[in-house]
Each structure stands twice: as structure tokens, then as C-alpha cells.
PDB file of C-alpha atoms in Angstrom:
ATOM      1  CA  UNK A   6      21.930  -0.099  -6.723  1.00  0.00           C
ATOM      2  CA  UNK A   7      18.275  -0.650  -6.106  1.00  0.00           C
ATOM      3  CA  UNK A   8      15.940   1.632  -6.639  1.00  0.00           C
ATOM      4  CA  UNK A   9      14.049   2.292  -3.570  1.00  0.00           C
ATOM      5  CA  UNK A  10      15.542   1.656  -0.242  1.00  0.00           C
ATOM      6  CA  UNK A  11      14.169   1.685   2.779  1.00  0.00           C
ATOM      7  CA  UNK A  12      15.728   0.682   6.326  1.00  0.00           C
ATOM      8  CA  UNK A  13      13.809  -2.489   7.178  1.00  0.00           C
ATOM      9  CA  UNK A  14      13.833  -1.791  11.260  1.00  0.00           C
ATOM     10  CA  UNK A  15      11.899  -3.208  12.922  1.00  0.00           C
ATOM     11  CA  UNK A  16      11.358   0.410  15.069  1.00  0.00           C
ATOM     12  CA  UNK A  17      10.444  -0.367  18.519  1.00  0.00           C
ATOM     13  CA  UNK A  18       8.523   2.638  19.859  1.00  0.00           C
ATOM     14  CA  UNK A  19       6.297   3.549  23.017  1.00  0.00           C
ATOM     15  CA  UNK A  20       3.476   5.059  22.482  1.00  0.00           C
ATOM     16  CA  UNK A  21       2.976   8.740  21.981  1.00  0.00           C
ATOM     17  CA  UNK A  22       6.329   8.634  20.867  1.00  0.00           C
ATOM     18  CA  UNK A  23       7.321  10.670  17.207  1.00  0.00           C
ATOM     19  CA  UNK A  24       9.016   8.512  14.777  1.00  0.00           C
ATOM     20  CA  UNK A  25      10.088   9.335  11.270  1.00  0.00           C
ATOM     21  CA  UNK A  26      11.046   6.862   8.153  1.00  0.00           C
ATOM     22  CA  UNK A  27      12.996   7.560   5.195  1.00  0.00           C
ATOM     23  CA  UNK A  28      13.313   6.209   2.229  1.00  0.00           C
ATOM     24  CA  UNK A  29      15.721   6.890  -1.151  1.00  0.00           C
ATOM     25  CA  UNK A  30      15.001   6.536  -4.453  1.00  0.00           C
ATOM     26  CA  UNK A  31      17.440   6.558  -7.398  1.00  0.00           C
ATOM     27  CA  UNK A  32      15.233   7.675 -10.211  1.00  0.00           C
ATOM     28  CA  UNK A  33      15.451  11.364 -10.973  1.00  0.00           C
ATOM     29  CA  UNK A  34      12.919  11.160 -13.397  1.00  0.00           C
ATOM     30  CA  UNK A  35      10.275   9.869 -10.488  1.00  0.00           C
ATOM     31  CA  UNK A  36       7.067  12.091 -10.954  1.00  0.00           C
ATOM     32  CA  UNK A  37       4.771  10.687  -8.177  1.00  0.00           C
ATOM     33  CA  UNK A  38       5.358   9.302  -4.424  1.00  0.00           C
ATOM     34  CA  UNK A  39       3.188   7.309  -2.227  1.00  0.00           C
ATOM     35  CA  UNK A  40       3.398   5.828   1.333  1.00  0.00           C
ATOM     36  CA  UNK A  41       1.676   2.629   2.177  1.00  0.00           C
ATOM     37  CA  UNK A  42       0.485   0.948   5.135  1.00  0.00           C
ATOM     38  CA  UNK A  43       0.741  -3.323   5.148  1.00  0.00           C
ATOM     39  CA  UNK A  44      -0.802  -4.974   8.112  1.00  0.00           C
ATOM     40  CA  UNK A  45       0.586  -8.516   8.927  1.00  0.00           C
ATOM     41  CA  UNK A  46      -0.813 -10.717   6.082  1.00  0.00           C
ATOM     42  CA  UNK A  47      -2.968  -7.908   4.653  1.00  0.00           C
ATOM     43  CA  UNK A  48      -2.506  -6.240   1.494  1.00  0.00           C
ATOM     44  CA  UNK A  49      -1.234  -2.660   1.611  1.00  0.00           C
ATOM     45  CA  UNK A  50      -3.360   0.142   1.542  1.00  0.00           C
ATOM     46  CA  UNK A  51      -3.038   3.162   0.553  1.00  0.00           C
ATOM     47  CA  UNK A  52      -1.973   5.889   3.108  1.00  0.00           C
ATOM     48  CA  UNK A  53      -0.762   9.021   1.454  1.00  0.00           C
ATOM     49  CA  UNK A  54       0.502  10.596  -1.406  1.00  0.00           C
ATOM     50  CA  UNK A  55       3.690  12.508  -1.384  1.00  0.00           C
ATOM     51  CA  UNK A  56       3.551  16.097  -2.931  1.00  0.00           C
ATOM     52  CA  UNK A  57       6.560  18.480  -3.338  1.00  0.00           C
ATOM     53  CA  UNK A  58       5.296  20.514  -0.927  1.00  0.00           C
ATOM     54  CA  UNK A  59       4.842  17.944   1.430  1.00  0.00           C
ATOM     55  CA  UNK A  60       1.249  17.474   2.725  1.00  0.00           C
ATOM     56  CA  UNK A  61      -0.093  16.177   6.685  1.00  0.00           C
ATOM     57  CA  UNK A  62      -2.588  14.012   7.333  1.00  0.00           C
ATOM     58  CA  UNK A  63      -3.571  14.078  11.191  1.00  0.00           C
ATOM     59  CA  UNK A  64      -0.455  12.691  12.882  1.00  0.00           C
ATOM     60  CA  UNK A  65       1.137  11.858   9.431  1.00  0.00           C
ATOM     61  CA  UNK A  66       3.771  14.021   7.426  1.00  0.00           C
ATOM     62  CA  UNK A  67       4.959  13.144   4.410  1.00  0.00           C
ATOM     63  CA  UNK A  68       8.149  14.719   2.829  1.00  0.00           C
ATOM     64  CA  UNK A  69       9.515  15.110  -0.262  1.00  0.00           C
ATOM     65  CA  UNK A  70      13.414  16.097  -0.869  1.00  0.00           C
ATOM     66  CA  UNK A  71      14.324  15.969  -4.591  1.00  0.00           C
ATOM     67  CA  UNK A  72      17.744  16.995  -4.060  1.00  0.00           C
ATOM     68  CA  UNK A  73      18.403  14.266  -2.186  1.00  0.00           C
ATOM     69  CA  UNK A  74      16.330  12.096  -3.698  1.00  0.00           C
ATOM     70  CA  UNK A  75      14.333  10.948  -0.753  1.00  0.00           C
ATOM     71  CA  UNK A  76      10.836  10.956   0.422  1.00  0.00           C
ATOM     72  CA  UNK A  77      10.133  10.947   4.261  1.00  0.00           C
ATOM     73  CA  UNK A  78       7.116   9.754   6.883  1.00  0.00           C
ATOM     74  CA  UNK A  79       6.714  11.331  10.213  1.00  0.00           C
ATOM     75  CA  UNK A  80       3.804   9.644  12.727  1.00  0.00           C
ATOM     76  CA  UNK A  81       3.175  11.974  15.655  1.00  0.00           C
ATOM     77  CA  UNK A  82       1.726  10.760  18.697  1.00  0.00           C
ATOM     78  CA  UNK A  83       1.923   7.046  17.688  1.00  0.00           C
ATOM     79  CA  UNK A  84      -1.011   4.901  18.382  1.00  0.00           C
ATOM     80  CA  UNK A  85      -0.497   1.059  19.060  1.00  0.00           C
ATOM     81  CA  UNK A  86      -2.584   0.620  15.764  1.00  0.00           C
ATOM     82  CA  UNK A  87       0.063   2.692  14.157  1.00  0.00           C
ATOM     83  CA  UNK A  88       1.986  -0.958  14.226  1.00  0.00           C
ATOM     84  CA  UNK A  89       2.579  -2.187  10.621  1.00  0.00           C
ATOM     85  CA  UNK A  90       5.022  -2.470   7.773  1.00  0.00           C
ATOM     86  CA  UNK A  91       5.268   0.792   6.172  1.00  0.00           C
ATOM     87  CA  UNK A  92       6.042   0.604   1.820  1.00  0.00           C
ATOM     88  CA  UNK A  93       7.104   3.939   0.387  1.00  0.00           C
ATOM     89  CA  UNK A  94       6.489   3.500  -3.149  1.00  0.00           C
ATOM     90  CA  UNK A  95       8.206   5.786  -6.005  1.00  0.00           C
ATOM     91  CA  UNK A  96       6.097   5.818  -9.468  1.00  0.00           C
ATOM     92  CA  UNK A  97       7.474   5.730 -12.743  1.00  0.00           C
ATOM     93  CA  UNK A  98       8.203   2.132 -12.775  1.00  0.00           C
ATOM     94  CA  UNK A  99       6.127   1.165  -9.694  1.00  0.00           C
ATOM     95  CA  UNK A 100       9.558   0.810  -7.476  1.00  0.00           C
ATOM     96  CA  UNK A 101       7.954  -0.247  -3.443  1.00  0.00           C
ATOM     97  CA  UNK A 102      10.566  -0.432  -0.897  1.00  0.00           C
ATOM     98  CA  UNK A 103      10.603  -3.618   0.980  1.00  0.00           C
ATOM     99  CA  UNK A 104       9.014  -1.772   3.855  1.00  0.00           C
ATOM    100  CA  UNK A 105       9.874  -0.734   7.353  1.00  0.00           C
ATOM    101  CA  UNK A 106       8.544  -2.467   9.683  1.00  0.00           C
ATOM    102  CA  UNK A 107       6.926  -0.284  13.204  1.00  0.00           C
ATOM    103  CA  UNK A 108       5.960  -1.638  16.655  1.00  0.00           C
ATOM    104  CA  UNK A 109       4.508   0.559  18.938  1.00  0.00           C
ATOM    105  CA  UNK A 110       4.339  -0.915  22.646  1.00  0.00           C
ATOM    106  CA  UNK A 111       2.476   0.154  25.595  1.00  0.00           C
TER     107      UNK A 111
ATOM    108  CA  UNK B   7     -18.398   0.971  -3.002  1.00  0.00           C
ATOM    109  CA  UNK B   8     -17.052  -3.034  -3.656  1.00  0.00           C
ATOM    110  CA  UNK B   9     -13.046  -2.367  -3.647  1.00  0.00           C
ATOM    111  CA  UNK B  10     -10.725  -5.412  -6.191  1.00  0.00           C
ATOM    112  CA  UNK B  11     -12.276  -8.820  -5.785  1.00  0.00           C
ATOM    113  CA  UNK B  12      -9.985 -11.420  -5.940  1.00  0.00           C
ATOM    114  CA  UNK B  13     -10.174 -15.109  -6.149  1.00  0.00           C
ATOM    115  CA  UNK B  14      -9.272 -18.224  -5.230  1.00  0.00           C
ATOM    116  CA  UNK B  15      -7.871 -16.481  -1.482  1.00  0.00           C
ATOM    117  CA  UNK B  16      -6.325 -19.352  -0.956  1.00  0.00           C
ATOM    118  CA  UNK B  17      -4.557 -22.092  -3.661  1.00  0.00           C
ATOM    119  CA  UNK B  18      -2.812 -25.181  -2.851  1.00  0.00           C
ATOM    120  CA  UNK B  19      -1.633 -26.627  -6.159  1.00  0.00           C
ATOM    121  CA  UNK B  20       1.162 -29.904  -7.012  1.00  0.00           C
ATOM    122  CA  UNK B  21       4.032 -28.893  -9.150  1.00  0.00           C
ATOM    123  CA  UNK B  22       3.255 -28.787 -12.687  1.00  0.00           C
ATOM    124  CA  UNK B  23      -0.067 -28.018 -12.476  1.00  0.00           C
ATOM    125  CA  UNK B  24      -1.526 -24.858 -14.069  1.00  0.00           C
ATOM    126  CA  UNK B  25      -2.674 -21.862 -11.888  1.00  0.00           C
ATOM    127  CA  UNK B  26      -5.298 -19.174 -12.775  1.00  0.00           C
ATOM    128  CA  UNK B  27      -5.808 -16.620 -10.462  1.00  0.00           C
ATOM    129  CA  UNK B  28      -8.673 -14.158 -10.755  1.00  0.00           C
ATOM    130  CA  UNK B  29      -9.217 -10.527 -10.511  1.00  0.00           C
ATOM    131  CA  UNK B  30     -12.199  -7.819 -10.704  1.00  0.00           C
ATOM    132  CA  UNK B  31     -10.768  -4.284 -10.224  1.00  0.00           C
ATOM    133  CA  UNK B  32     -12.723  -1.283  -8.853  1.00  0.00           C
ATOM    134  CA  UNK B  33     -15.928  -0.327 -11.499  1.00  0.00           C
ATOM    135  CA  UNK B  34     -14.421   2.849 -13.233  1.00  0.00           C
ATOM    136  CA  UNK B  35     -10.172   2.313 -12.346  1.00  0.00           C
ATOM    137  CA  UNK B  36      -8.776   2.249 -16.190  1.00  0.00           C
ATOM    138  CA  UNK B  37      -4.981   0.443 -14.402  1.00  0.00           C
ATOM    139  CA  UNK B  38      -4.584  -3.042 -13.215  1.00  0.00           C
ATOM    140  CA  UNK B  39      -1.839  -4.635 -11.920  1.00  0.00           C
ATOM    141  CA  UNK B  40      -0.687  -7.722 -10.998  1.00  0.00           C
ATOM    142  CA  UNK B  41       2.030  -8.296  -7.925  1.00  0.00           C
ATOM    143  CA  UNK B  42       3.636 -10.643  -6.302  1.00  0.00           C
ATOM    144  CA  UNK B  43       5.168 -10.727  -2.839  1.00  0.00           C
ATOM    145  CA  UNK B  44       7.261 -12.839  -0.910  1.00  0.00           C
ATOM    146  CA  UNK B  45       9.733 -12.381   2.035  1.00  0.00           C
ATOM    147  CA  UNK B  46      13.225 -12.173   0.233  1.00  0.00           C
ATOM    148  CA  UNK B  47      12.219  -9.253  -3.018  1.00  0.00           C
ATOM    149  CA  UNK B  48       9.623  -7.887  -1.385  1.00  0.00           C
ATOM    150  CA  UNK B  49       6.717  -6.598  -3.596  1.00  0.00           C
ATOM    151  CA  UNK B  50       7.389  -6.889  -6.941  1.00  0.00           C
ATOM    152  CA  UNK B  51       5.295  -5.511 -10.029  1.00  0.00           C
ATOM    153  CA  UNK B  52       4.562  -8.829 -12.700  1.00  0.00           C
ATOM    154  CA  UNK B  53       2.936  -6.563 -15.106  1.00  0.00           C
ATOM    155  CA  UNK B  54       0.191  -3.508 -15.704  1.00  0.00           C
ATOM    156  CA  UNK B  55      -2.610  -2.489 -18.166  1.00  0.00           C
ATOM    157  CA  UNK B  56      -3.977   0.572 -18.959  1.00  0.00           C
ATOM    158  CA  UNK B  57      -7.758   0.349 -20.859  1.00  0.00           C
ATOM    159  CA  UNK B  58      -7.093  -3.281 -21.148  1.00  0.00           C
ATOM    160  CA  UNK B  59      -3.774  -3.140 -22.941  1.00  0.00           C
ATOM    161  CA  UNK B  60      -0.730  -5.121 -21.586  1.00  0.00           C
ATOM    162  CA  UNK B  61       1.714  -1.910 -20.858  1.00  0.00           C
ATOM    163  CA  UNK B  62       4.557  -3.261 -19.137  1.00  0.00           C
ATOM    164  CA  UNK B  63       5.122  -7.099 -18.545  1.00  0.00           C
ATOM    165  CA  UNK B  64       9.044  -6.880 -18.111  1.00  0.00           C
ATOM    166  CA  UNK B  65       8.136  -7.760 -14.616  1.00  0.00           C
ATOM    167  CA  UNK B  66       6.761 -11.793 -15.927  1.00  0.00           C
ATOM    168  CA  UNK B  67       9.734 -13.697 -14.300  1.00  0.00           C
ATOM    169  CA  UNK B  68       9.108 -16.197 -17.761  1.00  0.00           C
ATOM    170  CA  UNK B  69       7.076 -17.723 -20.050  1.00  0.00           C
ATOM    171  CA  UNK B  70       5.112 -19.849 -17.705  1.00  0.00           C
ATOM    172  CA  UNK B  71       3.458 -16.533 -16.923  1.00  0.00           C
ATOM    173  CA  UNK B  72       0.692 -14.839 -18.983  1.00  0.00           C
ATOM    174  CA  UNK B  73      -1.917 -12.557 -18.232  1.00  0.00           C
ATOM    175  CA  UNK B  74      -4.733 -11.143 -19.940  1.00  0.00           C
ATOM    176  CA  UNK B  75      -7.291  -8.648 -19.485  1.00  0.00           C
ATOM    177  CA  UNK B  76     -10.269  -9.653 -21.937  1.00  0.00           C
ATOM    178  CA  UNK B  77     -12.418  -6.377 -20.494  1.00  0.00           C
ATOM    179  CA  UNK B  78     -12.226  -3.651 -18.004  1.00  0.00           C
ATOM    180  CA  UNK B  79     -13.800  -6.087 -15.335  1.00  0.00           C
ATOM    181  CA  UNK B  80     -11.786  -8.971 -15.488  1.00  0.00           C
ATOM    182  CA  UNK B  81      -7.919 -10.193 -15.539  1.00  0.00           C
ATOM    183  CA  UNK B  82      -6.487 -13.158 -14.706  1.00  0.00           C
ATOM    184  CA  UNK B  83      -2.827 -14.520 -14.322  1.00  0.00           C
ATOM    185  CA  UNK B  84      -1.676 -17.882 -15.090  1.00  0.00           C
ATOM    186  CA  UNK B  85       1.250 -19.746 -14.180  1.00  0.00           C
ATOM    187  CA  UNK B  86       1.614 -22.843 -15.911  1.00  0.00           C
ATOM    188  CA  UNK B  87       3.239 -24.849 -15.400  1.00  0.00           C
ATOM    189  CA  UNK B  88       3.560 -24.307 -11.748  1.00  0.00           C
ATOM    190  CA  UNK B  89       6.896 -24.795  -9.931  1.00  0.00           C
ATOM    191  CA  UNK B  90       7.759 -24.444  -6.114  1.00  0.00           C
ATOM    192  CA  UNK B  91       9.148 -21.234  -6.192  1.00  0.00           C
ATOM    193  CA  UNK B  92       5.765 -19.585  -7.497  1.00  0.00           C
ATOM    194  CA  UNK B  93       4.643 -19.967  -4.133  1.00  0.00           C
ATOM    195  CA  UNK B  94       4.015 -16.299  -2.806  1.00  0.00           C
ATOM    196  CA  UNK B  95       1.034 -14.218  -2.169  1.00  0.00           C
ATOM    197  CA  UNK B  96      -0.547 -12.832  -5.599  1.00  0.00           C
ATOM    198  CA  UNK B  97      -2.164  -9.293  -5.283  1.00  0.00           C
ATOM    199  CA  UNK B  98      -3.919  -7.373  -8.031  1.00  0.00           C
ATOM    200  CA  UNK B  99      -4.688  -3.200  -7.813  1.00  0.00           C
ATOM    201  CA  UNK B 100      -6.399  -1.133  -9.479  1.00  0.00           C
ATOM    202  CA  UNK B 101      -5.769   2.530 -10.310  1.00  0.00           C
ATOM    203  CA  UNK B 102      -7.422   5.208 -11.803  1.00  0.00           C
ATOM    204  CA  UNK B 103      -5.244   6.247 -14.782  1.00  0.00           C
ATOM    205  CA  UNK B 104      -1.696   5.012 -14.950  1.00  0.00           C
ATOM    206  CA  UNK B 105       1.350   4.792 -12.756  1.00  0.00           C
ATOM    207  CA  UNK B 106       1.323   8.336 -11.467  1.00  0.00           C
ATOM    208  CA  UNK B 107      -1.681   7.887  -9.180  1.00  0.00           C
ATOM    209  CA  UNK B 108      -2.462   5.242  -6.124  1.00  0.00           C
ATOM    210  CA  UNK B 109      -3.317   1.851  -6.272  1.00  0.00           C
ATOM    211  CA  UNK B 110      -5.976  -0.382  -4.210  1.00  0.00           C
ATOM    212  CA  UNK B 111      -5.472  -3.288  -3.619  1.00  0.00           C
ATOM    213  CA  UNK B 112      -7.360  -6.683  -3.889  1.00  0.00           C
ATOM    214  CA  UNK B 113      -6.771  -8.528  -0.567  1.00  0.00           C
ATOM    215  CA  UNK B 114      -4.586 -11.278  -2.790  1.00  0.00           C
ATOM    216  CA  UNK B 115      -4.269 -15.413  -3.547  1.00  0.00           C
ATOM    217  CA  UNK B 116      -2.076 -17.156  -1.168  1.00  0.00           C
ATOM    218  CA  UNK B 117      -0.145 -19.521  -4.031  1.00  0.00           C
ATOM    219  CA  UNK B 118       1.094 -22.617  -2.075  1.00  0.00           C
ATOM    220  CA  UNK B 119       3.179 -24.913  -4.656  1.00  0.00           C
ATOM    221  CA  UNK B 120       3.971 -28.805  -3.137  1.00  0.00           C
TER     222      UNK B 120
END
């Protein structure tokens, strides 16, 4: 089993629209969470950190379910700039996710 | 505030030839790492130092890998020799203090091997 998964999409959404990404980790022992934000043939940058109590940035949620072992990403409102691959990445042993990939259209 | 300086951007090398890719991490971070990305894995971590000390290099696909980190303003990673499948884009980040807290990263070497 690998540990981080995320679905790869590609979402298609239209703007404005809410969309949410999940992504599972299998590491119990896990201590720290981070989303990232890769444009196309950019490196990824940093987006937000993942706290138990979950924490909101603007138009971005981030979740944190340790039950389930899963951390989640909501974008409100999304913004054609919002387009990009999206890495959650799980700490401990530096796990990312291969990233899930968002289009927002017109 | 200069963020991880990385160089060559760009390499075009033959097979067998040796590699050295360069990195300066953020003034202050004590972590560096070194990645590598491609389409099929995805990112994957090669290895990490904390204070200049290798931590982790399980991630060094082999022995034509090495890294070192002479000070806290300079790493590089070799490949040598260089085969085909090395081709990938290299990034390097740089932390604060360890695993547990984010990463920036350099904007990475484009390895092309012929």
C-alpha cells in the first residue's frame, strides 16, 4: 500500500465553484501535514500547513481526520489561477502524494 | 529575502557522463533536501540533512548517487555515471528544522540524459 494517496483527477471546475481534495495517508505515527501548490513546470510551493484543528486561509480549508487517516483541501470560490496540481504531503518520512491535478474554466 | 538557488536550470548530458547539480538553500534553514520528480513516481525524496549531516539517504536509488553538504550554504548531488533514466527534474528545499516543518523549494535542474 502506498503511503499517501491522492486521486489524480484532473477536476474540471467552473469558476466560483467549491471543490474539495482528499488525500490518505497510512502512517499513524505522521506528526505534521502540508498542502502544496505545483504550477505546470514550476516547483511546488508551499500553501498550507495542516493542524488538528484544521486552520483556513481565505478561500482555503485544510482538514485533518486522524481517525481516518486523511487530510482534506477545500477551495471556495475558485479562481482560474486556482488551476494547478495540488501535493498533500504527510511528514515523518517526507511521503507527497502524486498530486491532484485542478482546472478551473471560465 | 533570496529563496534556494539552484544551478545548472537546465543540463543536457551523454550517457556516462558525470552530473553535479548545485544548490544554495535559504540563509538561516538548518534542512536540505534533495528530490527528484518525474511523471510515473511522482516526487520522490533522494535524501535530507539536518546542520550539514546526511540524515536519511535511503531515498539514493544507488551508488552512482552521492551528495554532500560541505557547509550550511552549499550541497550538491552527483550522479555519475549518468544513465538515461536519471533524466527528471532535480529540486532541492530547504527547511527550517527537520521534517516536521515546510519546505521551499529551489525552482530545480531539468536533467536531460541522451
Amino acid at each position: 500500500r502506498k503511503e499517501v494517496e491522492q486521486d489524480p483527477g484532473p477536476f474540471n471546475v467552473p469558476e466560483g465553484a467549491t471543490v474539495a481534495f482528499n488525500c490518505t495517508y497510512s502512517n499513524s505515527a505522521s506528526q505534521s501535514f502540508f498542502w502544496y501548490r505545483q504550477d505546470c513546470r514550476k516547483e511546488p510551493k508551499l500553501l498550507m500547513s495542516v493542524y488538528s484543528s484544521g486552520n483556513e486561509d481565505g478561500r482555503f480549508t485544510a482538514q485533518l481526520n486522524r481517525a481516518s487517516q486523511y487530510i482534506s483541501l477545500l477551495i471556495r470560490d475558485s479562481k482560474l489561477s486556482d488551476s494547478a496540481t495540488y501535493l498533500c504531503v504527510v511528514g515523518y518520512a517526507l511521503n507527497f502524494g502524486k498530486g491532484t491535478s485542478l482546472l478551473v474554466t471560465p | 529575502d533570496a529563496g534556494v538557488i539552484q544551478s545548472p536550470r537546465h543540463e543536457v548530458t551523454e550517457m556516462g557522463q558525470e552530473v553535479t547539480l548545485r544548490c544554495k538553500p535559504i540563509s538561516g534553514h538548518n534542512s536540505l533536501f534533495w528530490y527528484r520528480q518525474t511523471m510515473m513516481r511522482g516526487l520522490e525524496l533522494l535524501i535530507y540533512f539536518n546542520n550539514n549531516v546526511p540524515i536519511d539517504d535511503s531515498g539514493m536509488p544507488e551508488d552512482r548517487f552521492s551528495a554532500k553538504m560541505p557547509n550550511a550554504s552549499f550541497s550538491t548531488l552527483k550522479i555519475q555515471p549518468s544513465e538515461p533514466r536519471d533524466s527528471a527534474v532535480y529540486f532541492c528545499a530547504s527547511g527550517p528544522d527537520g521534517i516536521n516543518y515546510e519546505q521551499y523549494f529551489g525552482p530545480g535542474t531539468r536533467l536531460t540524459v541522451t
